[in-house]
CSV table of C-alpha atoms and ligand atoms in Angstrom, one decimal:
chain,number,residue,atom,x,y,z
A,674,UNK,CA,-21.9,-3.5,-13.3
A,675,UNK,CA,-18.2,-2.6,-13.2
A,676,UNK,CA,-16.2,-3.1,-9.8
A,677,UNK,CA,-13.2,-1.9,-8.5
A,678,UNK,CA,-11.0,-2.9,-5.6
A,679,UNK,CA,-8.7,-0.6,-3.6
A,680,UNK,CA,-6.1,-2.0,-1.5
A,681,UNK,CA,-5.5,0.5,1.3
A,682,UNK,CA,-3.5,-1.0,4.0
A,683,UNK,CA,-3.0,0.2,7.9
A,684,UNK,CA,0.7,1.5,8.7
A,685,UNK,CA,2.6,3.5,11.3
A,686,UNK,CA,2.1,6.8,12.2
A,687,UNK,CA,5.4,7.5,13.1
A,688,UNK,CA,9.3,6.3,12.2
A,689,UNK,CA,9.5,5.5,15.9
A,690,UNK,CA,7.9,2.2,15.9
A,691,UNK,CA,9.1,-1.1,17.8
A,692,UNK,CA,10.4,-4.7,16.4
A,693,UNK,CA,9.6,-7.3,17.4
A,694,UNK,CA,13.2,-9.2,18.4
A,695,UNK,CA,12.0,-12.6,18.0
A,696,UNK,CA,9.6,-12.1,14.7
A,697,UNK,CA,11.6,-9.1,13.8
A,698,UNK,CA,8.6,-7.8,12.1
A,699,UNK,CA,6.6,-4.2,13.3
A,700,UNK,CA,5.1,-4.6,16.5
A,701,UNK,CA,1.3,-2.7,14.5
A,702,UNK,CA,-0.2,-2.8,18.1
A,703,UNK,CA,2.1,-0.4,20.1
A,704,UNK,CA,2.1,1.7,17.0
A,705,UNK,CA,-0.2,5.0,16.5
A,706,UNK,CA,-2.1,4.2,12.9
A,707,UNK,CA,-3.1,5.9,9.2
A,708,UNK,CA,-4.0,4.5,6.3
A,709,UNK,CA,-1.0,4.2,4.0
A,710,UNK,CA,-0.9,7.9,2.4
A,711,UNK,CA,-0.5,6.4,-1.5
A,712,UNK,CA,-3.7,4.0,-0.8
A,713,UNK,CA,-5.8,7.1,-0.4
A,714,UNK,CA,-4.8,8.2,-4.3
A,715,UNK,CA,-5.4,4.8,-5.0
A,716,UNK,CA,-8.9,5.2,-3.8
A,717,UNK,CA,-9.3,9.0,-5.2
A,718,UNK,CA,-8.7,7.3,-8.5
A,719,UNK,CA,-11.1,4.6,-8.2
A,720,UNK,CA,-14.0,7.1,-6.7
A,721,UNK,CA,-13.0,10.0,-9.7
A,722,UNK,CA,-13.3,7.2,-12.4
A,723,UNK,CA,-16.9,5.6,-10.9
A,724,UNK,CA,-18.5,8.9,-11.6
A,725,UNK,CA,-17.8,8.1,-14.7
A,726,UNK,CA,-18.4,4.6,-15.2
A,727,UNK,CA,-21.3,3.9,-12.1
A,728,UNK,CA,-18.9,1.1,-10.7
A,729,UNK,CA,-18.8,-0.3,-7.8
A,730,UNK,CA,-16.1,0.5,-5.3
A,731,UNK,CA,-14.9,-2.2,-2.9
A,732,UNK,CA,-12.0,-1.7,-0.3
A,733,UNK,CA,-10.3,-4.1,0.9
A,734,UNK,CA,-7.2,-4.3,3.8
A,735,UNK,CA,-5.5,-7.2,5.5
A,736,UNK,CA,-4.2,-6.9,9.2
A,737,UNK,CA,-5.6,-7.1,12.6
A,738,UNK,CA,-8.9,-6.3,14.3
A,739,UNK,CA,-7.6,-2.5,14.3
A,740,UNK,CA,-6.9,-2.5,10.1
A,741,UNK,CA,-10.9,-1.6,10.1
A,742,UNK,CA,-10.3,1.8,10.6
A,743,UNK,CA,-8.7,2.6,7.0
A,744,UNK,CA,-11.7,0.5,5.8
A,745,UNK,CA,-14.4,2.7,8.0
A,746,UNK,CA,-12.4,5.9,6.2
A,747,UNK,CA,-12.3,4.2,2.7
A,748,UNK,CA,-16.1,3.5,3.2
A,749,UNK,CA,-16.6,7.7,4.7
A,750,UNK,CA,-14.3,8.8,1.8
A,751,UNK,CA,-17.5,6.9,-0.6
A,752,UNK,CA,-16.2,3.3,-1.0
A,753,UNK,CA,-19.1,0.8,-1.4
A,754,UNK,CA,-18.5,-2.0,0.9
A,755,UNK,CA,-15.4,-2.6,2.5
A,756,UNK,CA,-14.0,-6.4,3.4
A,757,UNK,CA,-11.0,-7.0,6.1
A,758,UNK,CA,-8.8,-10.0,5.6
A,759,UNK,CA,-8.1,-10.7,9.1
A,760,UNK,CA,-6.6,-13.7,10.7
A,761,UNK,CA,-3.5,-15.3,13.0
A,762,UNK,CA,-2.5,-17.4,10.2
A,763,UNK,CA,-1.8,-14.3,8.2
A,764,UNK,CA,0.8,-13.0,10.6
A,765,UNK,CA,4.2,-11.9,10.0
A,766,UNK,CA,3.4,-12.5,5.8
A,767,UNK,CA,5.8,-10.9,3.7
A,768,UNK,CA,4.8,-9.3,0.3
A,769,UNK,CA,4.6,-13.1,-1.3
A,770,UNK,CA,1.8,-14.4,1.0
A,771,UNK,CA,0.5,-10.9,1.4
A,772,UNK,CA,-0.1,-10.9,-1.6
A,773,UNK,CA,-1.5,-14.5,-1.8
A,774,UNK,CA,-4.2,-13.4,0.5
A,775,UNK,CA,-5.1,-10.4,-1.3
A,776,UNK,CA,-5.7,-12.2,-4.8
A,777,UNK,CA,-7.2,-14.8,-3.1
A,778,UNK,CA,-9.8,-11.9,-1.9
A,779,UNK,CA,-10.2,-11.1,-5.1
A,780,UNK,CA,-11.3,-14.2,-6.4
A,781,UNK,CA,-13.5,-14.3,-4.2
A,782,UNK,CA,-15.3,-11.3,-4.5
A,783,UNK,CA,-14.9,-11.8,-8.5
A,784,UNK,CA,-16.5,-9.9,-11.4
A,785,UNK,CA,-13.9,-7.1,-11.5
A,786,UNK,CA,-12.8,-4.7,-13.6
A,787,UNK,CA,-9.2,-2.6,-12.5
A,788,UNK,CA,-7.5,-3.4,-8.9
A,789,UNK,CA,-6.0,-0.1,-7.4
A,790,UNK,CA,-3.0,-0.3,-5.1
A,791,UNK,CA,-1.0,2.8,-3.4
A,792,UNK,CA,2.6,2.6,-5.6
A,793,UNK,CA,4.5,1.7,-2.1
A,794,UNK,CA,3.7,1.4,1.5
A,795,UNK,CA,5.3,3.6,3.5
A,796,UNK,CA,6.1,1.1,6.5
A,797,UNK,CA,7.6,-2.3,4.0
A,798,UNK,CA,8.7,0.3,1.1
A,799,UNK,CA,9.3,-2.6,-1.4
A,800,UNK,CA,6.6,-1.8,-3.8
A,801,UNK,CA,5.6,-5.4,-4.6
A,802,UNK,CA,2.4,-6.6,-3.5
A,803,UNK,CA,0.4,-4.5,-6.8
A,804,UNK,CA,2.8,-5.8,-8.9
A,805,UNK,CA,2.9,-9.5,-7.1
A,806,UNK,CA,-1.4,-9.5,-7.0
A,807,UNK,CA,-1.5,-8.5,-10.8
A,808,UNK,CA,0.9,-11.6,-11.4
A,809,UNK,CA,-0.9,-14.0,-9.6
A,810,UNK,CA,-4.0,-13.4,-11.4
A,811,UNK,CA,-1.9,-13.3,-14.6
A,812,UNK,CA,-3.6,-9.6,-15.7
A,813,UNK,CA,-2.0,-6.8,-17.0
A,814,UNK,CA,-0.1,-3.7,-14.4
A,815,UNK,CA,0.8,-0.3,-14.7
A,816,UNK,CA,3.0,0.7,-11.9
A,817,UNK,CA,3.8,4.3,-11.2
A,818,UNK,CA,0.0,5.6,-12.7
A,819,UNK,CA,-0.1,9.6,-12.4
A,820,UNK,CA,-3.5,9.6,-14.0
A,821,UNK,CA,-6.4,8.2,-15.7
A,822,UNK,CA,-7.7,9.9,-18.9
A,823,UNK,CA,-10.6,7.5,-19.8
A,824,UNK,CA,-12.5,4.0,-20.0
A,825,UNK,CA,-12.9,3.3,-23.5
A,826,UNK,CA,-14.9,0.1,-23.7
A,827,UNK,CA,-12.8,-2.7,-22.0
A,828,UNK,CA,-8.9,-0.5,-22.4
A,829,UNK,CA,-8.1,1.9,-19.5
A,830,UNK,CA,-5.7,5.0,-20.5
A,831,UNK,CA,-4.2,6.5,-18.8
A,832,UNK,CA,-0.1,8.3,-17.6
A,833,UNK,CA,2.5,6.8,-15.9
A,834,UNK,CA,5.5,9.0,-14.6
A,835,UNK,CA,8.6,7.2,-13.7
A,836,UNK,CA,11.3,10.4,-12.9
A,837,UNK,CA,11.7,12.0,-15.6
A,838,UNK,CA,9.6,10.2,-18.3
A,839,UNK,CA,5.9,10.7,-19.3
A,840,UNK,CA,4.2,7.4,-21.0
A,841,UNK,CA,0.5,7.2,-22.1
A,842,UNK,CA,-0.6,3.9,-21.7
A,843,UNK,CA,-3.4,1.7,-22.4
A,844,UNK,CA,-3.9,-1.1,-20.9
A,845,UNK,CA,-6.8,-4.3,-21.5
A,846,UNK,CA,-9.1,-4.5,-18.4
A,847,UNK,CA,-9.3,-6.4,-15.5
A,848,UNK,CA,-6.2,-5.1,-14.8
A,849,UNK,CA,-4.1,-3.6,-11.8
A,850,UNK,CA,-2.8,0.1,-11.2
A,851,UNK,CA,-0.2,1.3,-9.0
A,852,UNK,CA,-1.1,4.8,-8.1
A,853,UNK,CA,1.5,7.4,-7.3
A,854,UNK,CA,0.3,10.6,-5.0
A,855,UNK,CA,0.8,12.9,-8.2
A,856,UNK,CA,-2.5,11.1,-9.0
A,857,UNK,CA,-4.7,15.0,-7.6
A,858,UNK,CA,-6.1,16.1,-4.7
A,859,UNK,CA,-8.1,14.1,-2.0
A,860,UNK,CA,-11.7,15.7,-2.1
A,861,UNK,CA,-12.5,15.7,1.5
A,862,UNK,CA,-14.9,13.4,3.7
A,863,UNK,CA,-18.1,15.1,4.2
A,864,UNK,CA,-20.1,14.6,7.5
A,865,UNK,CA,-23.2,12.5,5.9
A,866,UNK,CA,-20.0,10.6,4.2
A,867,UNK,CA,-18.8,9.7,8.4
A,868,UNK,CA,-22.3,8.8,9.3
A,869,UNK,CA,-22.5,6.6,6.7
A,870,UNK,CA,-19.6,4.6,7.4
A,871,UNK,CA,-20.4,4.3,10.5
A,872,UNK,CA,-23.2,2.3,10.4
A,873,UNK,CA,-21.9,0.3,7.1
A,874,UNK,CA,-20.7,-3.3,7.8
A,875,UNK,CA,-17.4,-4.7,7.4
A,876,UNK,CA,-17.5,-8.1,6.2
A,877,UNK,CA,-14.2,-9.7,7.4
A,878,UNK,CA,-12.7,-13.0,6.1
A,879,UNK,CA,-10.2,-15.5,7.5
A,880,UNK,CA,-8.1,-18.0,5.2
A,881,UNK,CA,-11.5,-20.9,5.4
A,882,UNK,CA,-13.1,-18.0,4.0
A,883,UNK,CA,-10.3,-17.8,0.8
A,884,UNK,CA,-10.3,-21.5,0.8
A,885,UNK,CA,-6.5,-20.8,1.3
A,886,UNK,CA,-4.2,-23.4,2.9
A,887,UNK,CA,-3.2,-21.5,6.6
A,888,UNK,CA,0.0,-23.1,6.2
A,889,UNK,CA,0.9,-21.0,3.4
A,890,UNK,CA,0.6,-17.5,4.3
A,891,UNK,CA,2.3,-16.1,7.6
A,892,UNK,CA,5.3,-15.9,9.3
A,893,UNK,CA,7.0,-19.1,8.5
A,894,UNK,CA,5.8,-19.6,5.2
A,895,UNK,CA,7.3,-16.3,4.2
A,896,UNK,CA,10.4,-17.1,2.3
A,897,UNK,CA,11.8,-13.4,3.3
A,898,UNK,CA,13.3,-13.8,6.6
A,899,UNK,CA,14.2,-10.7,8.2
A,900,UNK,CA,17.4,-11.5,10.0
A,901,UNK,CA,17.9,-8.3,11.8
A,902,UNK,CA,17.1,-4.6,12.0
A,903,UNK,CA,18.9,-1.7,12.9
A,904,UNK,CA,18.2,2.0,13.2
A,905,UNK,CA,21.5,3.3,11.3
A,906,UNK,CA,23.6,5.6,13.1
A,907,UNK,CA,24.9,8.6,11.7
A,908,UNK,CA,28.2,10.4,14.2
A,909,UNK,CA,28.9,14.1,13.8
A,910,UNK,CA,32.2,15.4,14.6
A,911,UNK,CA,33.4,19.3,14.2
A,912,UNK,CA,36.9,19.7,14.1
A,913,UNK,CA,38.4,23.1,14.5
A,914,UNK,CA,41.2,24.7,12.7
A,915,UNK,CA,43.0,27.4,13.7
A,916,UNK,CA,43.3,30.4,11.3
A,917,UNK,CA,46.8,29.6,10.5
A,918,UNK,CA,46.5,26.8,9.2
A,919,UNK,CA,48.0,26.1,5.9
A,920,UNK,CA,46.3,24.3,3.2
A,921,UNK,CA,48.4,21.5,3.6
A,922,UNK,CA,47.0,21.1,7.1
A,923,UNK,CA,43.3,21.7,6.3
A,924,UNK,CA,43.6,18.8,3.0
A,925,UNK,CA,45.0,16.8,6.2
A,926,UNK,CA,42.5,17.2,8.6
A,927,UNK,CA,39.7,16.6,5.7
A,928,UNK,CA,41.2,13.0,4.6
A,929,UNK,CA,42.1,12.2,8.1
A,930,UNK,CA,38.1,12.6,8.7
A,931,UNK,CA,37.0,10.7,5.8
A,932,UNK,CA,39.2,7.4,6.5
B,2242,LIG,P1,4.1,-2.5,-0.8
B,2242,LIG,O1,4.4,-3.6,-1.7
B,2242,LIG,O2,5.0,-1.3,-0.7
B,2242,LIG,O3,2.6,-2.0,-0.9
B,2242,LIG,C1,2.1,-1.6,-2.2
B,2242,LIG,C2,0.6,-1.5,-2.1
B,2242,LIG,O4,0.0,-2.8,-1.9
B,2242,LIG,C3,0.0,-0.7,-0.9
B,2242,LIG,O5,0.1,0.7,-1.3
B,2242,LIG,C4,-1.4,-1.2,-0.8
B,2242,LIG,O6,-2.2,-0.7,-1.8
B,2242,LIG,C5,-1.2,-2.7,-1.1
B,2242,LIG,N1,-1.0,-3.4,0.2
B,2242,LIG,C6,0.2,-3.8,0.8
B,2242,LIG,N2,0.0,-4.5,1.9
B,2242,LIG,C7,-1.4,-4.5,2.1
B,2242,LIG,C8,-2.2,-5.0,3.1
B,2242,LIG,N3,-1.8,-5.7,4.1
B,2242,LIG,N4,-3.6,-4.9,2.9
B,2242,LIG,C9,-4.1,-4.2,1.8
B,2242,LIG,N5,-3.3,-3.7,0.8
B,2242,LIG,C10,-2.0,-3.8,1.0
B,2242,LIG,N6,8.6,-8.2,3.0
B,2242,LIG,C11,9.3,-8.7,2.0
B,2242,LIG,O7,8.7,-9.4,1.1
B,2242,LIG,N7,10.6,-8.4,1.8
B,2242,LIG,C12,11.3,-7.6,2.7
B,2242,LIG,O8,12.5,-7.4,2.5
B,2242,LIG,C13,10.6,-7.2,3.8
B,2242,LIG,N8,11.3,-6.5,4.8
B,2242,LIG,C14,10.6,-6.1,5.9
B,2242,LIG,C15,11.4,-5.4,6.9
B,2242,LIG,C16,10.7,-5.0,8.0
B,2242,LIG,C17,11.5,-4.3,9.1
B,2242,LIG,C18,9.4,-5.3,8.2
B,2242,LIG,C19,8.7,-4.9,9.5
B,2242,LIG,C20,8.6,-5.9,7.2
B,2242,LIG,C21,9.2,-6.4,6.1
B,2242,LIG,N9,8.6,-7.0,5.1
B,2242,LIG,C22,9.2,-7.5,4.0
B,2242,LIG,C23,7.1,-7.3,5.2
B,2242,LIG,C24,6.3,-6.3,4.5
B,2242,LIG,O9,6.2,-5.1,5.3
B,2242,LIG,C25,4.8,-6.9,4.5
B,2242,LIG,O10,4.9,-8.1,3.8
B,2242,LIG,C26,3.8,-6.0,3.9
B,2242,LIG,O11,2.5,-6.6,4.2
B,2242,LIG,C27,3.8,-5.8,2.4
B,2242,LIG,O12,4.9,-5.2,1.9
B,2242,LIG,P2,5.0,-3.6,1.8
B,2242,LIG,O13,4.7,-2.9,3.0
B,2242,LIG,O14,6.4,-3.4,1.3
B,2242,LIG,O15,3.9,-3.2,0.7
């Protein structure tokens, strides 16, 4: 049987979300949740294609206790089974051991055909975990997918729009997708769909579960330190002129205010 994994990962609500000033990383637990809007595409994609192909659709997140709920609305949307990667020692990881402890998932749940991944996360915006997952496996990655047009046998095709330019690719399976939102519509969850995630089980994993060193994922074994944040500031200033003034004056006035 085929499998697929979706990556959906748990981010903020809203931009008004709190650092951490020791960590400097998102304080997750004072912040109002959804699942990251490009992981839901990423799913779409997956679900579309396994009417298709009959495969099996496992969603996976990593991120404390409260990540479970994008995995209880993968598993209403139709996902199969849904496993959290959950554990202190995964803390504070930046996209290189995030995405150490995602491949690491996927070893373990093995047998699999394409990975899906939103394009970017709305909360990190650096677009590298897909690409950084695909790499440690050593398998093939489109980024920027805007549809699938087929399985044919073990090669995926399918479009990739970056700006301006339209590509048709085809790519050698297992392989690793980045999908964009121009990927169509959500269908929407249907009540028996809720139900049904409800009562499904959420396997969760720590890093004894990955067989993955603790000391090498986190906070401090994250070579990106974030040094500091800041929210930038943007000053607004109206100057007035009077209706005499010469064009000599206004020219002033406009380079005084841009120096
Ligand atoms: P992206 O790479 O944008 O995510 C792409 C896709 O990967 C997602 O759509 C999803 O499908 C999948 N995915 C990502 N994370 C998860 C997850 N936890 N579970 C399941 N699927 C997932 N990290 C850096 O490496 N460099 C930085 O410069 C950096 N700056 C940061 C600045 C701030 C203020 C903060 C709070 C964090 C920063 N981080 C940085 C950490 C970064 O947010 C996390 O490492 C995050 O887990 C992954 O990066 P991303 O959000 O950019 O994901």
């Amino acid at each position: 049987m085929k499998r697929y994994i979706v990556f959906l990962k748990q981010v903020p609500r809203s931009t008004r979300v709190e650092i951490d000033p020791v960590t400097k990383t998102l304080k997750r637990s004072s912040a109002l949740t959804q699942t990251n809007p490009d992981d839901l595409h990423a799913l779409q994609a997956a679900l579309d294609l396994r009417q298709n192909t009959g495969a099996e659709v496992v969603a996976v997140s990593m991120g404390p206790a409260s990540a479970e709920a994008v995995l209880r609305e993968a598993l209403q949307y139709g996902a199969d089974r849904a496993v959290l990667l959950s554990s202190p020692a995964f803390a504070g990881s930046d996209t290189w051991c995030t995405s150490l402890v995602l491949a690491s998932a996927v070893r373990r749940i093995g047998d699999y055909d394409i990975l899906f991944f939103g394009r970017m996360a709305i909360d990190g915006d650096t677009a590298q975990v897909g690409p950084e997952v695909a790499g440690q496996l050593d398998i093939p990655q489109v980024t920027c997918l805007s549809s699938i047009h087929e399985v044919k046998g073990n090669w995926l095709v399918a479009d990739k729009k970056a700006g301006s330019l339209l590509q048709r690719v085809e790519i050698e399976t297992p392989c690793a997708v980045m999908v964009s939102r121009e990927n169509g519509e959500l269908a929407c969850p249907t009540l028996s769909g809720w139900r049904r995630a409800q009562r499904q089980e959420v396997i969760r994993w720590d890093e004894g579960d990955l067989q993955l060193d603790g000391k090498v994922v986190g906070l401090y074994a994250s070579p990106t330190k974030v040094v500091s944040t800041d929210v930038p500031q943007t000053a607004k200033e109206i100057r007035w002129l009077s209706s005499g003034s010469s064009v000599a004056e206004i020219i002033d006035k406009c380079v005084d205010s841009l120096s």
